[in-house]
Amino acid sequence: MNPVIETILTRRAVRKYEKQPVPRELLEQIVDCGRYAPSAMGLQTWHFTVVTDRKVLDRISEANAKLVASDPNVPATLKEEAASGRFDSFRGAPCAVLMSGEPGRKFADVDCANAVENMALAAESLGLNTCYIASFVPCLLGEQGAQLRRELGIPEGYTPNLALAIGYGADAPTPAPRREGCVNWVE
Amino acid sequence: MNPVIETILTRRAVRKYEKQPVPRELLEQIVDCGRYAPSAMGLQTWHFTVVTDRKVLDRISEANAKLVASDPNVPATLKEEAASGRFDSFRGAPCAVLMSGEPGRKFADVDCANAVENMALAAESLGLNTCYIASFVPCLLGEQGAQLRRELGIPEGYTPNLALAIGYGADAPTPAPRREGCVNWVE
């Protein structure tokens, strides 16, 4: 098995991290791998916000905890987590790359997804762990998210959609079972 | 530079292929790499249709050429290509993996994108080339696409969204320039 395939098959979402920061040089390599992702028509309809200030990630998590606490459609277990002060959109990772999609682009979510997956694999290859995240988004949307989006340097009109939490894992999760019966061949 | 990062940074979309087929054993490895992609909540809202019968890819391309020819919003150059009989949604590749998203799942496109990007990198690592495609979709949608979807074994209700053409490239494209100014740091 070559190292690319091995990395793809052994990657796991890690939801617990050491406090140890990720060296900036590694983050730069990871983000570059995101920028080299394929995109529809080569348009690269993405923006990357690299957050290494844990206080900023905490503010996003706290804002989301408040939304969860006041949302009648959220399951009770999530509400309890939000009320406990332990709610963390970024799973305790010391940093995260937040993606935002260019306004009015049909494939912005797909372009950003390609970038996140490239970054996840690059991080794994550098001995780091990651968690692919979308649940950080609600507090950054619409009027209520305008101030935070500005502070984060997200360009006007762009929509946050996906993120990758990155760090040194403090957890060795069991491989998630893969869905069966989802492939057919036309030969 | 480790092999994962090297593969990510050197991958290019290839739009011209040799006729040489891709061995089934390699395709199986590639599809497995797709199945090991991350997905929202681990739901794996995807279906993979592996098409190695070039006649089937030609039928999809011909159906799309007809749609392009009758669409008033399509640019003239594309219309000419469609009228010429040279229109090929799959860029001459001997095979393609078509992705379809589970009905009613918000992140189906993102899940499928992650799978396609994993497959693109796996294929590169095996000495193959790829082209990430969305333009094959129109003829497979709605009522007009029902017969073709059934023949392709796409499960009822699933929506074709993305595909990866795979083969041995007959072209060495110039690296596409990367967009500048799309990264900011919050430190």
Tab-separated table of N, CA, C and O in Angstrom, chain B residues 84-125:
chain	number	residue	atom	x	y	z
B	84	SER	N	-20.496	19.259	-33.029
B	84	SER	CA	-19.412	18.630	-33.804
B	84	SER	C	-19.337	17.119	-33.620
B	84	SER	O	-18.634	16.434	-34.353
B	85	GLY	N	-20.034	16.589	-32.612
B	85	GLY	CA	-19.915	15.161	-32.324
B	85	GLY	C	-18.683	14.845	-31.481
B	85	GLY	O	-18.404	13.692	-31.178
B	86	ARG	N	-17.932	15.862	-31.093
B	86	ARG	CA	-16.725	15.641	-30.281
B	86	ARG	C	-16.982	15.915	-28.793
B	86	ARG	O	-16.068	15.873	-27.992
B	87	PHE	N	-18.229	16.200	-28.460
B	87	PHE	CA	-18.551	16.544	-27.077
B	87	PHE	C	-18.417	15.314	-26.186
B	87	PHE	O	-19.019	14.286	-26.434
B	88	ASP	N	-17.597	15.410	-25.160
B	88	ASP	CA	-17.406	14.263	-24.272
B	88	ASP	C	-17.356	14.746	-22.828
B	88	ASP	O	-16.374	15.341	-22.404
B	89	SER	N	-18.402	14.443	-22.080
B	89	SER	CA	-18.457	14.849	-20.671
B	89	SER	C	-17.288	14.258	-19.877
B	89	SER	O	-16.957	14.775	-18.820
B	90	PHE	N	-16.707	13.176	-20.376
B	90	PHE	CA	-15.677	12.464	-19.603
B	90	PHE	C	-14.274	12.625	-20.187
B	90	PHE	O	-13.352	11.903	-19.822
B	91	ARG	N	-14.134	13.553	-21.142
B	91	ARG	CA	-12.816	13.954	-21.660
B	91	ARG	C	-12.007	12.799	-22.250
B	91	ARG	O	-10.780	12.777	-22.144
B	92	GLY	N	-12.711	11.817	-22.794
B	92	GLY	CA	-12.002	10.711	-23.447
B	92	GLY	C	-11.443	9.670	-22.495
B	92	GLY	O	-10.741	8.748	-22.923
B	93	ALA	N	-11.739	9.766	-21.229
B	93	ALA	CA	-11.224	8.772	-20.260
B	93	ALA	C	-11.940	7.433	-20.469
B	93	ALA	O	-13.107	7.400	-20.851
B	94	PRO	N	-11.243	6.321	-20.228
B	94	PRO	CA	-11.864	5.007	-20.424
B	94	PRO	C	-12.863	4.649	-19.331
B	94	PRO	O	-13.657	3.735	-19.501
B	95	CYS	N	-12.807	5.334	-18.218
B	95	CYS	CA	-13.786	5.020	-17.167
B	95	CYS	C	-14.016	6.224	-16.262
B	95	CYS	O	-13.267	7.206	-16.299
B	96	ALA	N	-15.068	6.119	-15.480
B	96	ALA	CA	-15.418	7.207	-14.564
B	96	ALA	C	-16.187	6.631	-13.380
B	96	ALA	O	-16.868	5.614	-13.504
B	97	VAL	N	-16.033	7.282	-12.261
B	97	VAL	CA	-16.862	6.949	-11.094
B	97	VAL	C	-17.859	8.100	-10.928
B	97	VAL	O	-17.462	9.257	-10.761
B	98	LEU	N	-19.140	7.756	-11.036
B	98	LEU	CA	-20.192	8.773	-10.878
B	98	LEU	C	-20.708	8.728	-9.447
B	98	LEU	O	-21.042	7.658	-8.934
B	99	MET	N	-20.778	9.866	-8.816
B	99	MET	CA	-21.295	9.946	-7.450
B	99	MET	C	-22.742	10.413	-7.462
B	99	MET	O	-23.122	11.264	-8.277
B	100	SER	N	-23.535	9.866	-6.534
B	100	SER	CA	-24.909	10.348	-6.355
B	100	SER	C	-25.159	10.501	-4.863
B	100	SER	O	-24.700	9.684	-4.059
B	101	GLY	N	-25.891	11.551	-4.518
B	101	GLY	CA	-26.137	11.864	-3.110
B	101	GLY	C	-27.481	11.338	-2.628
B	101	GLY	O	-28.470	11.375	-3.368
B	102	GLU	N	-27.495	10.885	-1.403
B	102	GLU	CA	-28.714	10.361	-0.772
B	102	GLU	C	-29.768	11.466	-0.695
B	102	GLU	O	-29.442	12.602	-0.354
B	103	PRO	N	-31.026	11.132	-0.953
B	103	PRO	CA	-32.068	12.171	-0.920
B	103	PRO	C	-32.232	12.787	0.467
B	103	PRO	O	-32.111	12.094	1.485
B	104	GLY	N	-32.477	14.090	0.507
B	104	GLY	CA	-32.817	14.782	1.750
B	104	GLY	C	-31.657	14.999	2.704
B	104	GLY	O	-31.884	15.300	3.875
B	105	ARG	N	-30.426	14.825	2.234
B	105	ARG	CA	-29.277	15.014	3.116
B	105	ARG	C	-28.566	16.315	2.759
B	105	ARG	O	-28.026	16.461	1.668
B	106	LYS	N	-28.526	17.217	3.734
B	106	LYS	CA	-27.957	18.547	3.527
B	106	LYS	C	-26.495	18.492	3.050
B	106	LYS	O	-26.048	19.336	2.285
B	107	PHE	N	-25.743	17.518	3.550
B	107	PHE	CA	-24.311	17.482	3.244
B	107	PHE	C	-23.937	16.442	2.185
B	107	PHE	O	-22.764	16.085	2.072
B	108	ALA	N	-24.927	15.987	1.404
B	108	ALA	CA	-24.624	14.942	0.417
B	108	ALA	C	-23.565	15.408	-0.596
B	108	ALA	O	-22.652	14.647	-0.940
B	109	ASP	N	-23.682	16.652	-1.063
B	109	ASP	CA	-22.696	17.139	-2.038
B	109	ASP	C	-21.297	17.195	-1.426
B	109	ASP	O	-20.310	16.863	-2.082
B	110	VAL	N	-21.227	17.632	-0.178
B	110	VAL	CA	-19.931	17.727	0.505
B	110	VAL	C	-19.352	16.321	0.752
B	110	VAL	O	-18.170	16.067	0.509
B	111	ASP	N	-20.190	15.399	1.214
B	111	ASP	CA	-19.723	14.016	1.410
B	111	ASP	C	-19.174	13.447	0.101
B	111	ASP	O	-18.082	12.854	0.071
B	112	CYS	N	-19.933	13.640	-0.973
B	112	CYS	CA	-19.504	13.104	-2.278
B	112	CYS	C	-18.224	13.790	-2.752
B	112	CYS	O	-17.349	13.144	-3.332
B	113	ALA	N	-18.104	15.086	-2.505
B	113	ALA	CA	-16.878	15.808	-2.886
B	113	ALA	C	-15.667	15.217	-2.156
B	113	ALA	O	-14.611	15.005	-2.756
B	114	ASN	N	-15.823	14.943	-0.871
B	114	ASN	CA	-14.708	14.349	-0.117
B	114	ASN	C	-14.301	13.012	-0.732
B	114	ASN	O	-13.109	12.695	-0.841
B	115	ALA	N	-15.293	12.225	-1.133
B	115	ALA	CA	-15.010	10.922	-1.737
B	115	ALA	C	-14.276	11.095	-3.065
B	115	ALA	O	-13.298	10.382	-3.345
B	116	VAL	N	-14.723	12.066	-3.875
B	116	VAL	CA	-14.076	12.285	-5.178
B	116	VAL	C	-12.625	12.729	-4.980
B	116	VAL	O	-11.720	12.241	-5.660
B	117	GLU	N	-12.393	13.625	-4.032
B	117	GLU	CA	-11.026	14.110	-3.837
B	117	GLU	C	-10.115	12.979	-3.348
B	117	GLU	O	-8.980	12.842	-3.800
B	118	ASN	N	-10.620	12.144	-2.434
B	118	ASN	CA	-9.834	10.976	-2.017
B	118	ASN	C	-9.488	10.091	-3.218
B	118	ASN	O	-8.346	9.629	-3.357
B	119	MET	N	-10.480	9.851	-4.078
B	119	MET	CA	-10.241	8.982	-5.240
B	119	MET	C	-9.244	9.609	-6.204
B	119	MET	O	-8.397	8.914	-6.772
B	120	ALA	N	-9.330	10.935	-6.386
B	120	ALA	CA	-8.399	11.629	-7.288
B	120	ALA	C	-6.959	11.462	-6.797
B	120	ALA	O	-6.052	11.161	-7.580
B	121	LEU	N	-6.768	11.615	-5.494
B	121	LEU	CA	-5.410	11.497	-4.941
B	121	LEU	C	-4.934	10.045	-4.983
B	121	LEU	O	-3.768	9.775	-5.302
B	122	ALA	N	-5.821	9.115	-4.677
B	122	ALA	CA	-5.447	7.696	-4.742
B	122	ALA	C	-5.046	7.323	-6.168
B	122	ALA	O	-4.028	6.652	-6.391
B	123	ALA	N	-5.830	7.773	-7.153
B	123	ALA	CA	-5.529	7.466	-8.558
B	123	ALA	C	-4.160	8.027	-8.947
B	123	ALA	O	-3.344	7.336	-9.566
B	124	GLU	N	-3.904	9.272	-8.578
B	124	GLU	CA	-2.591	9.893	-8.847
B	124	GLU	C	-1.468	9.054	-8.266
B	124	GLU	O	-0.440	8.839	-8.895
B	125	SER	N	-1.670	8.580	-7.046
B	125	SER	CA	-0.613	7.822	-6.360
B	125	SER	C	-0.360	6.479	-7.043
B	125	SER	O	0.674	5.857	-6.834
